[in-house]
Each structure stands twice: as structure tokens, then as C-alpha cells.
PDB file of C-alpha atoms in Angstrom:
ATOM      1  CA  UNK V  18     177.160  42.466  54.160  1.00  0.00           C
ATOM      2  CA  UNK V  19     178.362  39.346  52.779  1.00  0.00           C
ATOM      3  CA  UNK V  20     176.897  38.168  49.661  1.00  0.00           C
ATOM      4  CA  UNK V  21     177.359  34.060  49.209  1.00  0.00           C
ATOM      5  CA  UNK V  22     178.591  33.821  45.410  1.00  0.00           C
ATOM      6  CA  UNK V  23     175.534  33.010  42.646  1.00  0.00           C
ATOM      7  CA  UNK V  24     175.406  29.792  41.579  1.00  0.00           C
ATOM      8  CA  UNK V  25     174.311  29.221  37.765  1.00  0.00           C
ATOM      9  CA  UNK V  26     170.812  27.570  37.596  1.00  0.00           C
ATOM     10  CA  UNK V  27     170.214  24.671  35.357  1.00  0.00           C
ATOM     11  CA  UNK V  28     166.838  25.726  34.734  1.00  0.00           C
ATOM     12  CA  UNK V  29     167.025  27.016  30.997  1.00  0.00           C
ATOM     13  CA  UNK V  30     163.177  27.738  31.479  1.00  0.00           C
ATOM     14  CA  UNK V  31     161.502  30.715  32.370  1.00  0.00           C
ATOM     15  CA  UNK V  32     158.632  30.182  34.870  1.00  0.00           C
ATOM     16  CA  UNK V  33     155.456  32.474  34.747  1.00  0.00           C
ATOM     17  CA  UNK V  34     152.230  32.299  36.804  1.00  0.00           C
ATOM     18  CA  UNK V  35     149.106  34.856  36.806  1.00  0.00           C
ATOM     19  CA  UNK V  36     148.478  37.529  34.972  1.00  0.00           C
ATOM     20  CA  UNK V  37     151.904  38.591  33.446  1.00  0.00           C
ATOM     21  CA  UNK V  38     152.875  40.801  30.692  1.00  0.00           C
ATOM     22  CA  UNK V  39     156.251  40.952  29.150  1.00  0.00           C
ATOM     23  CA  UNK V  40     157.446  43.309  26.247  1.00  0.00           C
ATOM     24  CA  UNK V  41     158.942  41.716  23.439  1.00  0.00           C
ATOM     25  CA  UNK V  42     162.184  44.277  23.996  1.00  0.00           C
ATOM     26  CA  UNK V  43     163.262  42.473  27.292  1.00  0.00           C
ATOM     27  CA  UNK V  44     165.527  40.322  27.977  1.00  0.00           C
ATOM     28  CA  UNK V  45     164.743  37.803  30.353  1.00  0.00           C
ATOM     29  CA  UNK V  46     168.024  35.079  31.551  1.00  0.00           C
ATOM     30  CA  UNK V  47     166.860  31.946  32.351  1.00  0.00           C
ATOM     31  CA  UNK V  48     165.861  30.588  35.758  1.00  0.00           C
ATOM     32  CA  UNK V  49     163.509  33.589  36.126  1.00  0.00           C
ATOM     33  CA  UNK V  50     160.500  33.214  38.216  1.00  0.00           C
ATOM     34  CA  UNK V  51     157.621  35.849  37.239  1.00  0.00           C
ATOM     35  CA  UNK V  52     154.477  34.738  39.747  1.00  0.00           C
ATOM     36  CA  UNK V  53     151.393  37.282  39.975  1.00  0.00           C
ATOM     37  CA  UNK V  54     149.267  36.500  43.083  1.00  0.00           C
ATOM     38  CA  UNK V  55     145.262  36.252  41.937  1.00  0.00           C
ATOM     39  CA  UNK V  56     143.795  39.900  41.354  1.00  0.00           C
ATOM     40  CA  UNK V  57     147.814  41.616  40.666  1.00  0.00           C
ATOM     41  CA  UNK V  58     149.493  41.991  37.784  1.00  0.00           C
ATOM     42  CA  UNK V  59     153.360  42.025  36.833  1.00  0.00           C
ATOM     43  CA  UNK V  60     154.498  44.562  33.589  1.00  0.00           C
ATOM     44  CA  UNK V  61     157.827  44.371  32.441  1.00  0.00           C
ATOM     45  CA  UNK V  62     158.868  47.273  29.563  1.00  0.00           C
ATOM     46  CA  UNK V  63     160.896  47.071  26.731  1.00  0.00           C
ATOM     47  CA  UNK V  64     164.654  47.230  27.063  1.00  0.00           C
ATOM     48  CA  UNK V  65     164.309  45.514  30.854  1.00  0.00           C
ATOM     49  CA  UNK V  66     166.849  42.834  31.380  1.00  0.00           C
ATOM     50  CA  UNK V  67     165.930  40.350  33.925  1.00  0.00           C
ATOM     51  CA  UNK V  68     169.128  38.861  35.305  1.00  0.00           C
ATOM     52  CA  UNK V  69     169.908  34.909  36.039  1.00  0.00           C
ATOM     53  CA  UNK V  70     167.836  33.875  39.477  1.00  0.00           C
ATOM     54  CA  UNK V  71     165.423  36.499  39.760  1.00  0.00           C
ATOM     55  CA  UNK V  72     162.228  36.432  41.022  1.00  0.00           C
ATOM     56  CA  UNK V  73     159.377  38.637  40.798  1.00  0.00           C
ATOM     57  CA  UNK V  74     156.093  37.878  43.228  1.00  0.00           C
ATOM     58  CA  UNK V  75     153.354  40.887  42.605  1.00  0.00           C
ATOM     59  CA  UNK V  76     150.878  41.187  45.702  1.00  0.00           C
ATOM     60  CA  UNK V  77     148.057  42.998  46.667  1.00  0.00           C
ATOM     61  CA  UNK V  78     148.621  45.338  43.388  1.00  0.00           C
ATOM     62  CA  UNK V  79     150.705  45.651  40.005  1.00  0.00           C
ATOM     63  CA  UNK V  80     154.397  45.426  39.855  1.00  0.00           C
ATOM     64  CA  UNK V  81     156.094  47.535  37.375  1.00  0.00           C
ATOM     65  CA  UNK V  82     159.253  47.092  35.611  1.00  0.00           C
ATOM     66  CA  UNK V  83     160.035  50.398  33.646  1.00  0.00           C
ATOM     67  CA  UNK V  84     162.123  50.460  30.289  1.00  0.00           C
ATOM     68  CA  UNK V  85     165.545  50.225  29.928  1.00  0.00           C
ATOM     69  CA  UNK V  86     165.616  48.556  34.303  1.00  0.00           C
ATOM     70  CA  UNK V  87     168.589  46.254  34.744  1.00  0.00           C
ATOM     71  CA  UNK V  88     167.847  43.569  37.292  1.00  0.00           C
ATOM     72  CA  UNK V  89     171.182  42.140  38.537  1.00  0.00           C
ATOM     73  CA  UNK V  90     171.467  38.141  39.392  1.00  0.00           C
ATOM     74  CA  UNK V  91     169.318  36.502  42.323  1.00  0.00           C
ATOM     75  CA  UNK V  92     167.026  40.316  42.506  1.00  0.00           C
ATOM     76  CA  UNK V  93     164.132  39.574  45.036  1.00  0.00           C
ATOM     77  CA  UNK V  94     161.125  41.868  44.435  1.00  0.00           C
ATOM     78  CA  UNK V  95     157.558  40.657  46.733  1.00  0.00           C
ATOM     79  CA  UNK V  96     154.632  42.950  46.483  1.00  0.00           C
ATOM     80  CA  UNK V  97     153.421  46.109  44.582  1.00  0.00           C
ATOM     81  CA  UNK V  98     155.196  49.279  42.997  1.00  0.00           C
ATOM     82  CA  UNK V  99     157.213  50.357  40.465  1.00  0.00           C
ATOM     83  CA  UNK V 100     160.825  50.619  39.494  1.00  0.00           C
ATOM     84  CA  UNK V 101     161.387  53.684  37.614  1.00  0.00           C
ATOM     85  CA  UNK V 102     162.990  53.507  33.964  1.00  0.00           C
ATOM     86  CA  UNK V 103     166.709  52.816  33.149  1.00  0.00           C
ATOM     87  CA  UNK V 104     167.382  52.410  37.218  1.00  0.00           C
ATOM     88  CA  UNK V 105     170.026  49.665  38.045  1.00  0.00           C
ATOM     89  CA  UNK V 106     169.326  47.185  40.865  1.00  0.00           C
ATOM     90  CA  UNK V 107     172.676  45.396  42.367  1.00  0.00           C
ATOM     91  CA  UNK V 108     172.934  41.087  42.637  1.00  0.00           C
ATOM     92  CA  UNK V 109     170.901  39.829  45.219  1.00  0.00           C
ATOM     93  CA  UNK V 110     169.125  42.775  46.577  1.00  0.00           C
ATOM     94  CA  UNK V 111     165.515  42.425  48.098  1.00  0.00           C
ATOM     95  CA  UNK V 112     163.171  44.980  47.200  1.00  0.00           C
ATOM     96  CA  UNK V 113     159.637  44.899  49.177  1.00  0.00           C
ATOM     97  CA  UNK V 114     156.977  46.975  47.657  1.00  0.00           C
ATOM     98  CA  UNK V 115     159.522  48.444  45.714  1.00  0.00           C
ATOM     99  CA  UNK V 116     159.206  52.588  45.181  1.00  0.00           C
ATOM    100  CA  UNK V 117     162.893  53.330  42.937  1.00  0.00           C
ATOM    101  CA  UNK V 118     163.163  56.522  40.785  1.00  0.00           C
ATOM    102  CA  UNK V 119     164.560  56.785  37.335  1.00  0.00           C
ATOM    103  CA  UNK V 120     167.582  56.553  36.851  1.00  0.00           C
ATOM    104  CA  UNK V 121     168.511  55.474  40.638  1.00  0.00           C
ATOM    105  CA  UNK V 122     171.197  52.588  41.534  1.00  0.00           C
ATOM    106  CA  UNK V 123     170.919  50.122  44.330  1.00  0.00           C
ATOM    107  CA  UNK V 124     174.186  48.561  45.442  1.00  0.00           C
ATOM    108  CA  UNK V 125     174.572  44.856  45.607  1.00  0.00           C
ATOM    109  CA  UNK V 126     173.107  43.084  48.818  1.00  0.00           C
ATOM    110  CA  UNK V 127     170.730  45.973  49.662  1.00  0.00           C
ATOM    111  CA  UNK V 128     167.405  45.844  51.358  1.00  0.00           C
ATOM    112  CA  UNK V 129     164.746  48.267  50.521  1.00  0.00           C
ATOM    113  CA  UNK V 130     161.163  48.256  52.242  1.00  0.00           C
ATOM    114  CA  UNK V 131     161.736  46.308  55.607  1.00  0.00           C
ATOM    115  CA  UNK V 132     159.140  47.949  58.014  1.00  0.00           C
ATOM    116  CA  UNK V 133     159.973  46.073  60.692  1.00  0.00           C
ATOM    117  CA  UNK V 134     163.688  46.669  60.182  1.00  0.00           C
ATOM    118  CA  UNK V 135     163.518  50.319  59.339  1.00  0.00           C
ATOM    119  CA  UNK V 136     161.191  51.072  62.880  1.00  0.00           C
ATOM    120  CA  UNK V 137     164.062  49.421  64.808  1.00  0.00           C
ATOM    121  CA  UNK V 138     166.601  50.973  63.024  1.00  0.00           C
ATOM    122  CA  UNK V 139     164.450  54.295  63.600  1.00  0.00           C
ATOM    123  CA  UNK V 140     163.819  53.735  67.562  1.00  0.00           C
ATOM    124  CA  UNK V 141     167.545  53.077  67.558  1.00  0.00           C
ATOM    125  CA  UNK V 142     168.549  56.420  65.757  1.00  0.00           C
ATOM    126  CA  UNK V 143     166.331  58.293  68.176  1.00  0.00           C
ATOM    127  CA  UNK V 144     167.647  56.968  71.139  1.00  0.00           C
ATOM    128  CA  UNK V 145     170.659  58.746  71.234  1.00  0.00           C
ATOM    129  CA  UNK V 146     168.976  62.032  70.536  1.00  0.00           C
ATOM    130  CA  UNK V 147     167.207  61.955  73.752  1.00  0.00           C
ATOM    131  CA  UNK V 148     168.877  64.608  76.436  1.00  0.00           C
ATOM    132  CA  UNK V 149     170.567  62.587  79.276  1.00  0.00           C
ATOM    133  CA  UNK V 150     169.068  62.933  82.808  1.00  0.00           C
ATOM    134  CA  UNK V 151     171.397  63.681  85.500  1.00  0.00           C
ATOM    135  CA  UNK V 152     171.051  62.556  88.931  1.00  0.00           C
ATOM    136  CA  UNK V 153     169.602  65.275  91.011  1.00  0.00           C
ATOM    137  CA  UNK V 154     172.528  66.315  92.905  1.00  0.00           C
ATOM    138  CA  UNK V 155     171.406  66.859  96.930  1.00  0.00           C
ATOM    139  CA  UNK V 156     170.644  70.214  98.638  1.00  0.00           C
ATOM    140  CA  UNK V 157     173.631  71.900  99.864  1.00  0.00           C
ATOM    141  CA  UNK V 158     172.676  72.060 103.620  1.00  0.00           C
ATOM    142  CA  UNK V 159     174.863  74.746 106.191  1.00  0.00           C
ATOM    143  CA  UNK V 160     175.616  73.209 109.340  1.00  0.00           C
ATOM    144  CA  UNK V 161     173.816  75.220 112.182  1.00  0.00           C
ATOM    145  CA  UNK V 162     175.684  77.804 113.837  1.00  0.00           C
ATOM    146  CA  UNK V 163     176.218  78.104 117.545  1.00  0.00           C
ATOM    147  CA  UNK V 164     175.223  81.752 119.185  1.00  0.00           C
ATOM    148  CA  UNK V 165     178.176  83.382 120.535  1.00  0.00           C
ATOM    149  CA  UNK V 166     178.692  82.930 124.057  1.00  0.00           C
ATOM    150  CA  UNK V 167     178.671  86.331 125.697  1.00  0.00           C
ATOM    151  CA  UNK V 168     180.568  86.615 128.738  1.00  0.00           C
ATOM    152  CA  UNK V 169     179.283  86.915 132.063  1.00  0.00           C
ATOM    153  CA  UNK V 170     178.537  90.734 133.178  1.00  0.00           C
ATOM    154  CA  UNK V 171     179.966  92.039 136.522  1.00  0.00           C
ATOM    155  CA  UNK V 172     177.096  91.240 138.356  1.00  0.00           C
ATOM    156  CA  UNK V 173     177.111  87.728 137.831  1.00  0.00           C
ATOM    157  CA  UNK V 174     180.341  87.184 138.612  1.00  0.00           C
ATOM    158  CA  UNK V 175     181.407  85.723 141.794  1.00  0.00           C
ATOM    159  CA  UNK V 176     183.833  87.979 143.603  1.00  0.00           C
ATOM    160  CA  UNK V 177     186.653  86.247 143.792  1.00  0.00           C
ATOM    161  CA  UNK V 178     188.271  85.385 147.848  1.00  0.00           C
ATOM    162  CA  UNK V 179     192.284  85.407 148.577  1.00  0.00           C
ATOM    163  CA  UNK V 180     193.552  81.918 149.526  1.00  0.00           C
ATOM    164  CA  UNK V 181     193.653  81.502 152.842  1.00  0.00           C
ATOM    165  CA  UNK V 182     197.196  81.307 155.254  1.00  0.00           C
ATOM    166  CA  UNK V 183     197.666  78.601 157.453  1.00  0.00           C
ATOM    167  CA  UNK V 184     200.258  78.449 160.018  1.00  0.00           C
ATOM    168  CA  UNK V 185     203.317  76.665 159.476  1.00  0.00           C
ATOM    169  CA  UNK V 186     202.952  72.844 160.166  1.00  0.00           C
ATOM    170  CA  UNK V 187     205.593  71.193 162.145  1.00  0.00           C
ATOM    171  CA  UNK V 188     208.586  69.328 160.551  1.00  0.00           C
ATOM    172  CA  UNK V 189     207.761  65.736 159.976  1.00  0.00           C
ATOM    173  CA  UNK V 190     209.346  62.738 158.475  1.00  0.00           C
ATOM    174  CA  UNK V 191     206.089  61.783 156.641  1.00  0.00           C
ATOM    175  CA  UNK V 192     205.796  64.722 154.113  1.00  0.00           C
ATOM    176  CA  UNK V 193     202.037  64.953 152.650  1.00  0.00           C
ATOM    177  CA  UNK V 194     201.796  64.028 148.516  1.00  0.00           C
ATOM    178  CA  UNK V 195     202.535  66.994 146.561  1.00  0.00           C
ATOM    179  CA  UNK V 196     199.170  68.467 144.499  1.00  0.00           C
ATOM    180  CA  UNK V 197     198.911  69.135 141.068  1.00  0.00           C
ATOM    181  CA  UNK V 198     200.702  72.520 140.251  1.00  0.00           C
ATOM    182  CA  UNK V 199     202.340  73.073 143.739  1.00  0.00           C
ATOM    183  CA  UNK V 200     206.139  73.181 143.975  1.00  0.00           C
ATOM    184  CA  UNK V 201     207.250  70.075 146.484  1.00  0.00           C
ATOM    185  CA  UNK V 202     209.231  71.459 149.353  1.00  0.00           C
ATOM    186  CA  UNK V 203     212.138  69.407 149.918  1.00  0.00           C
ATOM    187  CA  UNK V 204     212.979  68.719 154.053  1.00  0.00           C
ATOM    188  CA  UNK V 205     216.505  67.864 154.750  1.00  0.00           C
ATOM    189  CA  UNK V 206     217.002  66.140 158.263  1.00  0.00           C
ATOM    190  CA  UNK V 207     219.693  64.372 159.767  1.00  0.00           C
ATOM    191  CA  UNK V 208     218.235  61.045 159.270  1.00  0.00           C
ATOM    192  CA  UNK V 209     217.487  61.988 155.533  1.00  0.00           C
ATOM    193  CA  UNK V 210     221.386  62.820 155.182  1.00  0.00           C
ATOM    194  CA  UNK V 211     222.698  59.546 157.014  1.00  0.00           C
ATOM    195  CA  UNK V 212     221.091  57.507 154.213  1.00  0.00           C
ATOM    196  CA  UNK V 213     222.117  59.714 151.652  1.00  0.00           C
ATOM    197  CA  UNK V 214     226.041  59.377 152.269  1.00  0.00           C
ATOM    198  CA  UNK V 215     225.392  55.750 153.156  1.00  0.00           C
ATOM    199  CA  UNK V 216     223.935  55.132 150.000  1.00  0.00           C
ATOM    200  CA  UNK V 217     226.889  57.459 147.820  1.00  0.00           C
ATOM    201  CA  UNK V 218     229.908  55.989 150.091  1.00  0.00           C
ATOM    202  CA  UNK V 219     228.352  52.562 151.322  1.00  0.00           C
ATOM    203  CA  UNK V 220     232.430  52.040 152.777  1.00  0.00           C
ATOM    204  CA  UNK V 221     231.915  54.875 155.148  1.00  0.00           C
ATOM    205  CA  UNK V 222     229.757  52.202 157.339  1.00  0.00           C
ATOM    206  CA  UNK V 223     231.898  49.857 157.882  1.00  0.00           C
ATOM    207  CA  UNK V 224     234.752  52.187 158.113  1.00  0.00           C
ATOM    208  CA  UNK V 225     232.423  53.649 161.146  1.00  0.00           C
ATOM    209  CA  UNK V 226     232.325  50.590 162.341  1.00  0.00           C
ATOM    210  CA  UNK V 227     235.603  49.591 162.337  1.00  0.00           C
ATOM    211  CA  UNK V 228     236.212  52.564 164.029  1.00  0.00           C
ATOM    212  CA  UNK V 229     233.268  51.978 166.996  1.00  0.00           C
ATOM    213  CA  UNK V 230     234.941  48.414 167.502  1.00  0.00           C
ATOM    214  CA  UNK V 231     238.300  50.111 168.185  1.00  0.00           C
ATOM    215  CA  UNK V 232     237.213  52.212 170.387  1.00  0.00           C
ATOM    216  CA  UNK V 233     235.406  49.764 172.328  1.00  0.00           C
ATOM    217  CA  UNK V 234     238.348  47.547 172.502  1.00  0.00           C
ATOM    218  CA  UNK V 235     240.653  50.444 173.988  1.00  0.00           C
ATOM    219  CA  UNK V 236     238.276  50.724 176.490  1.00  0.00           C
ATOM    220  CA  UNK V 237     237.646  47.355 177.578  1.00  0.00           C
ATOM    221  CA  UNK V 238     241.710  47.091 178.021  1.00  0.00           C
ATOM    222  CA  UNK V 239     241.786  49.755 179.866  1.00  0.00           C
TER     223      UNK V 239
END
């Protein structure tokens, strides 16, 4: 917490207002503001010493000040309780309805008796403490099995008929498309072998013709 640096009043005068009582044993710096609301009281001890700046405002009760308390510069203290003898409260601490114990030390900058703080700070603290909820995780769920398939007995099954023979078909030309799985039976014919040696030795045709126009020229001089 950062703490602005005290600046020195230059107020040499004390200011007090209600019903105050101060022992002649403390010490009291100047610029202290002692102000007791109308039915509380504020009661300093001997051997207190009241630092520069600070100000006291009882409320809705008495404000005690034990002996020997050391209230460091720019102390804030609003409503009723008591700070415990010889106890040592840090510069610029706020102290609402103040509850200290002898002999106790507050650090500089602290803040004691902030309700509305403190339940924050307390929802806060809880919140962590609270178990985590995991998402509900979905129902494994086994796929459905099939039955087995049982074969078929002997009684249901169809008897089973040899393919039938069919006489051999004439040679054709025109062979029928072969079907799916069946071996093609290749037909070799004389036509069938013409083409094939004219188309691996296309000069054997016109050497066969070369020859059929001799031939017919021998015979035509004869």
C-alpha cells in the first residue's frame, strides 16, 4: 500500500469538541483533532502520545486510549472501543471501532474494522474452497449387436442343377460378346489370316499384285 508522505501541519493548536478527557501524562503533537459525538466520550491515559495529524471521532460509545499507546502521524480512529495499553499504532492507519490488545503493533497504512471490506474479502476467501463441479461426462452406450446369421439347413436349400450342354454352334464371322468370367474362344479363318499378314507385311499386297498384273499380261500376249 502506498502511503503519500505526511505533511507538517501549521496548526500549533490542539482542537477538542464534546466530552473529552485527557491525562496530564500524555503527550499530545499539535494539529490533533479530539471530537466526541453528543452522548460518547473520548479517554486518553497517561503516558499516551498522540502523534502530529491525528484524529480521534468517538461514536455511538467511549473511545479509549490506554497508557503508555503510541499513536503514529495522520492515525484515523471513528467510533467506539479501546486500544489496549503500551500497543503501537503505525502512520496513517485507520482504525474503525477499534478492538487492539496490549501490547499489539499495527504496521503503517493498515486498516482495521472495515465490514464491508472484510465480507468481500471473506466471500472471496471462500470461493476457492468450494469443490469444482465437473461436467457430467455422457453414458457410455454399446452399439447393438447383430444376431449371428445361421446358415441355411439342408432342407432349405435349393438342390443345385448341372449347366446345361448345348450343341456346338456353327462357325461364324460374327462371334457373340464374351460374358463375364468365360474364357473368349478365339476363331481363326482364312479371311481373319489375310488381314493379319496384310496388316504385319502391308508390301506383300502390292507384291501380289504386281505379280496378278504379270500374269495377266503373259496371257493377253499370248
Amino acid at each position: 500500500m502506498y502511503l503519500s508522505p505526511l505533511q507538517l501541519s501549521s496548526n500549533s493548536q490542539i482542537l477538542m469538541s464534546g466530552d473529552v478527557v485527557v491525562n496530564e501524562g500524555a503527550a499530545i503533537a499539535p494539529g490533533v483533532i479530539l471530537q466526541a459525538e453528543p452522548g460518547s466520550r473520548i479517554s486518553i491515559a497517561a503516558g499516551a502520545c498522540i502523534g502530529l495529524g491525528v484524529i480521534l471521532h468517538a461514536r455511538e460509545g467511549t473511545l479509549s486510549i490506554g497508557a503508555g499507546v503510541i499513536l503514529g502521524a495522520g492515525v484515523l480512529v471513528v467510533g467506539a472501543g479501546t486500544i489496549g495499553a503500551n500497543a503501537c499504532i503505525g502512520a496513517g492507519t485507520t482504525l474503525i471501532n477499534p478492538c487492539i490488545d496490549q501490547m499489539q503493533i499495527m504496521p503503517a497504512g493498515s486498516l482495521i474494522g472495515d465490514t464491508s471490506r472484510q465480507a468481500s474479502v471473506e466471500a472471496t476467501a471462500a470461493a476457492p474452497t468450494a469443490a469444482p463441479t465437473s461436467p457430467e461426462t455422457p453414458e457410455a452406450t454399446t452399439p447393438p449387436v447383430a444376431p449371428p446369421i445361421e446358415p441355411p439347413s439342408p432342407a432349405q436349400t435349393p438342390p443345385q442343377t448341372a449347366p446345361e450342354t448345348t450343341p456346338d454352334a456353327p462357325e461364324s464371322t460374327a462371334a457373340e460378346p464374351p460374358q463375364p468370367g468365360d474364357t473368349p474362344t478365339i476363331l481363326y479363318g482364312q479371311a481373319h489370316i489375310n488381314r493379319l499378314l496384310g496388316t504385319l507385311f502391308p508390301h506383300r499386297q502390292a507384291f501380289n499384285r504386281s505379280e496378278e498384273n504379270g500374269q495377266t499380261l503373259s496371257g493377253d500376249s499370248g
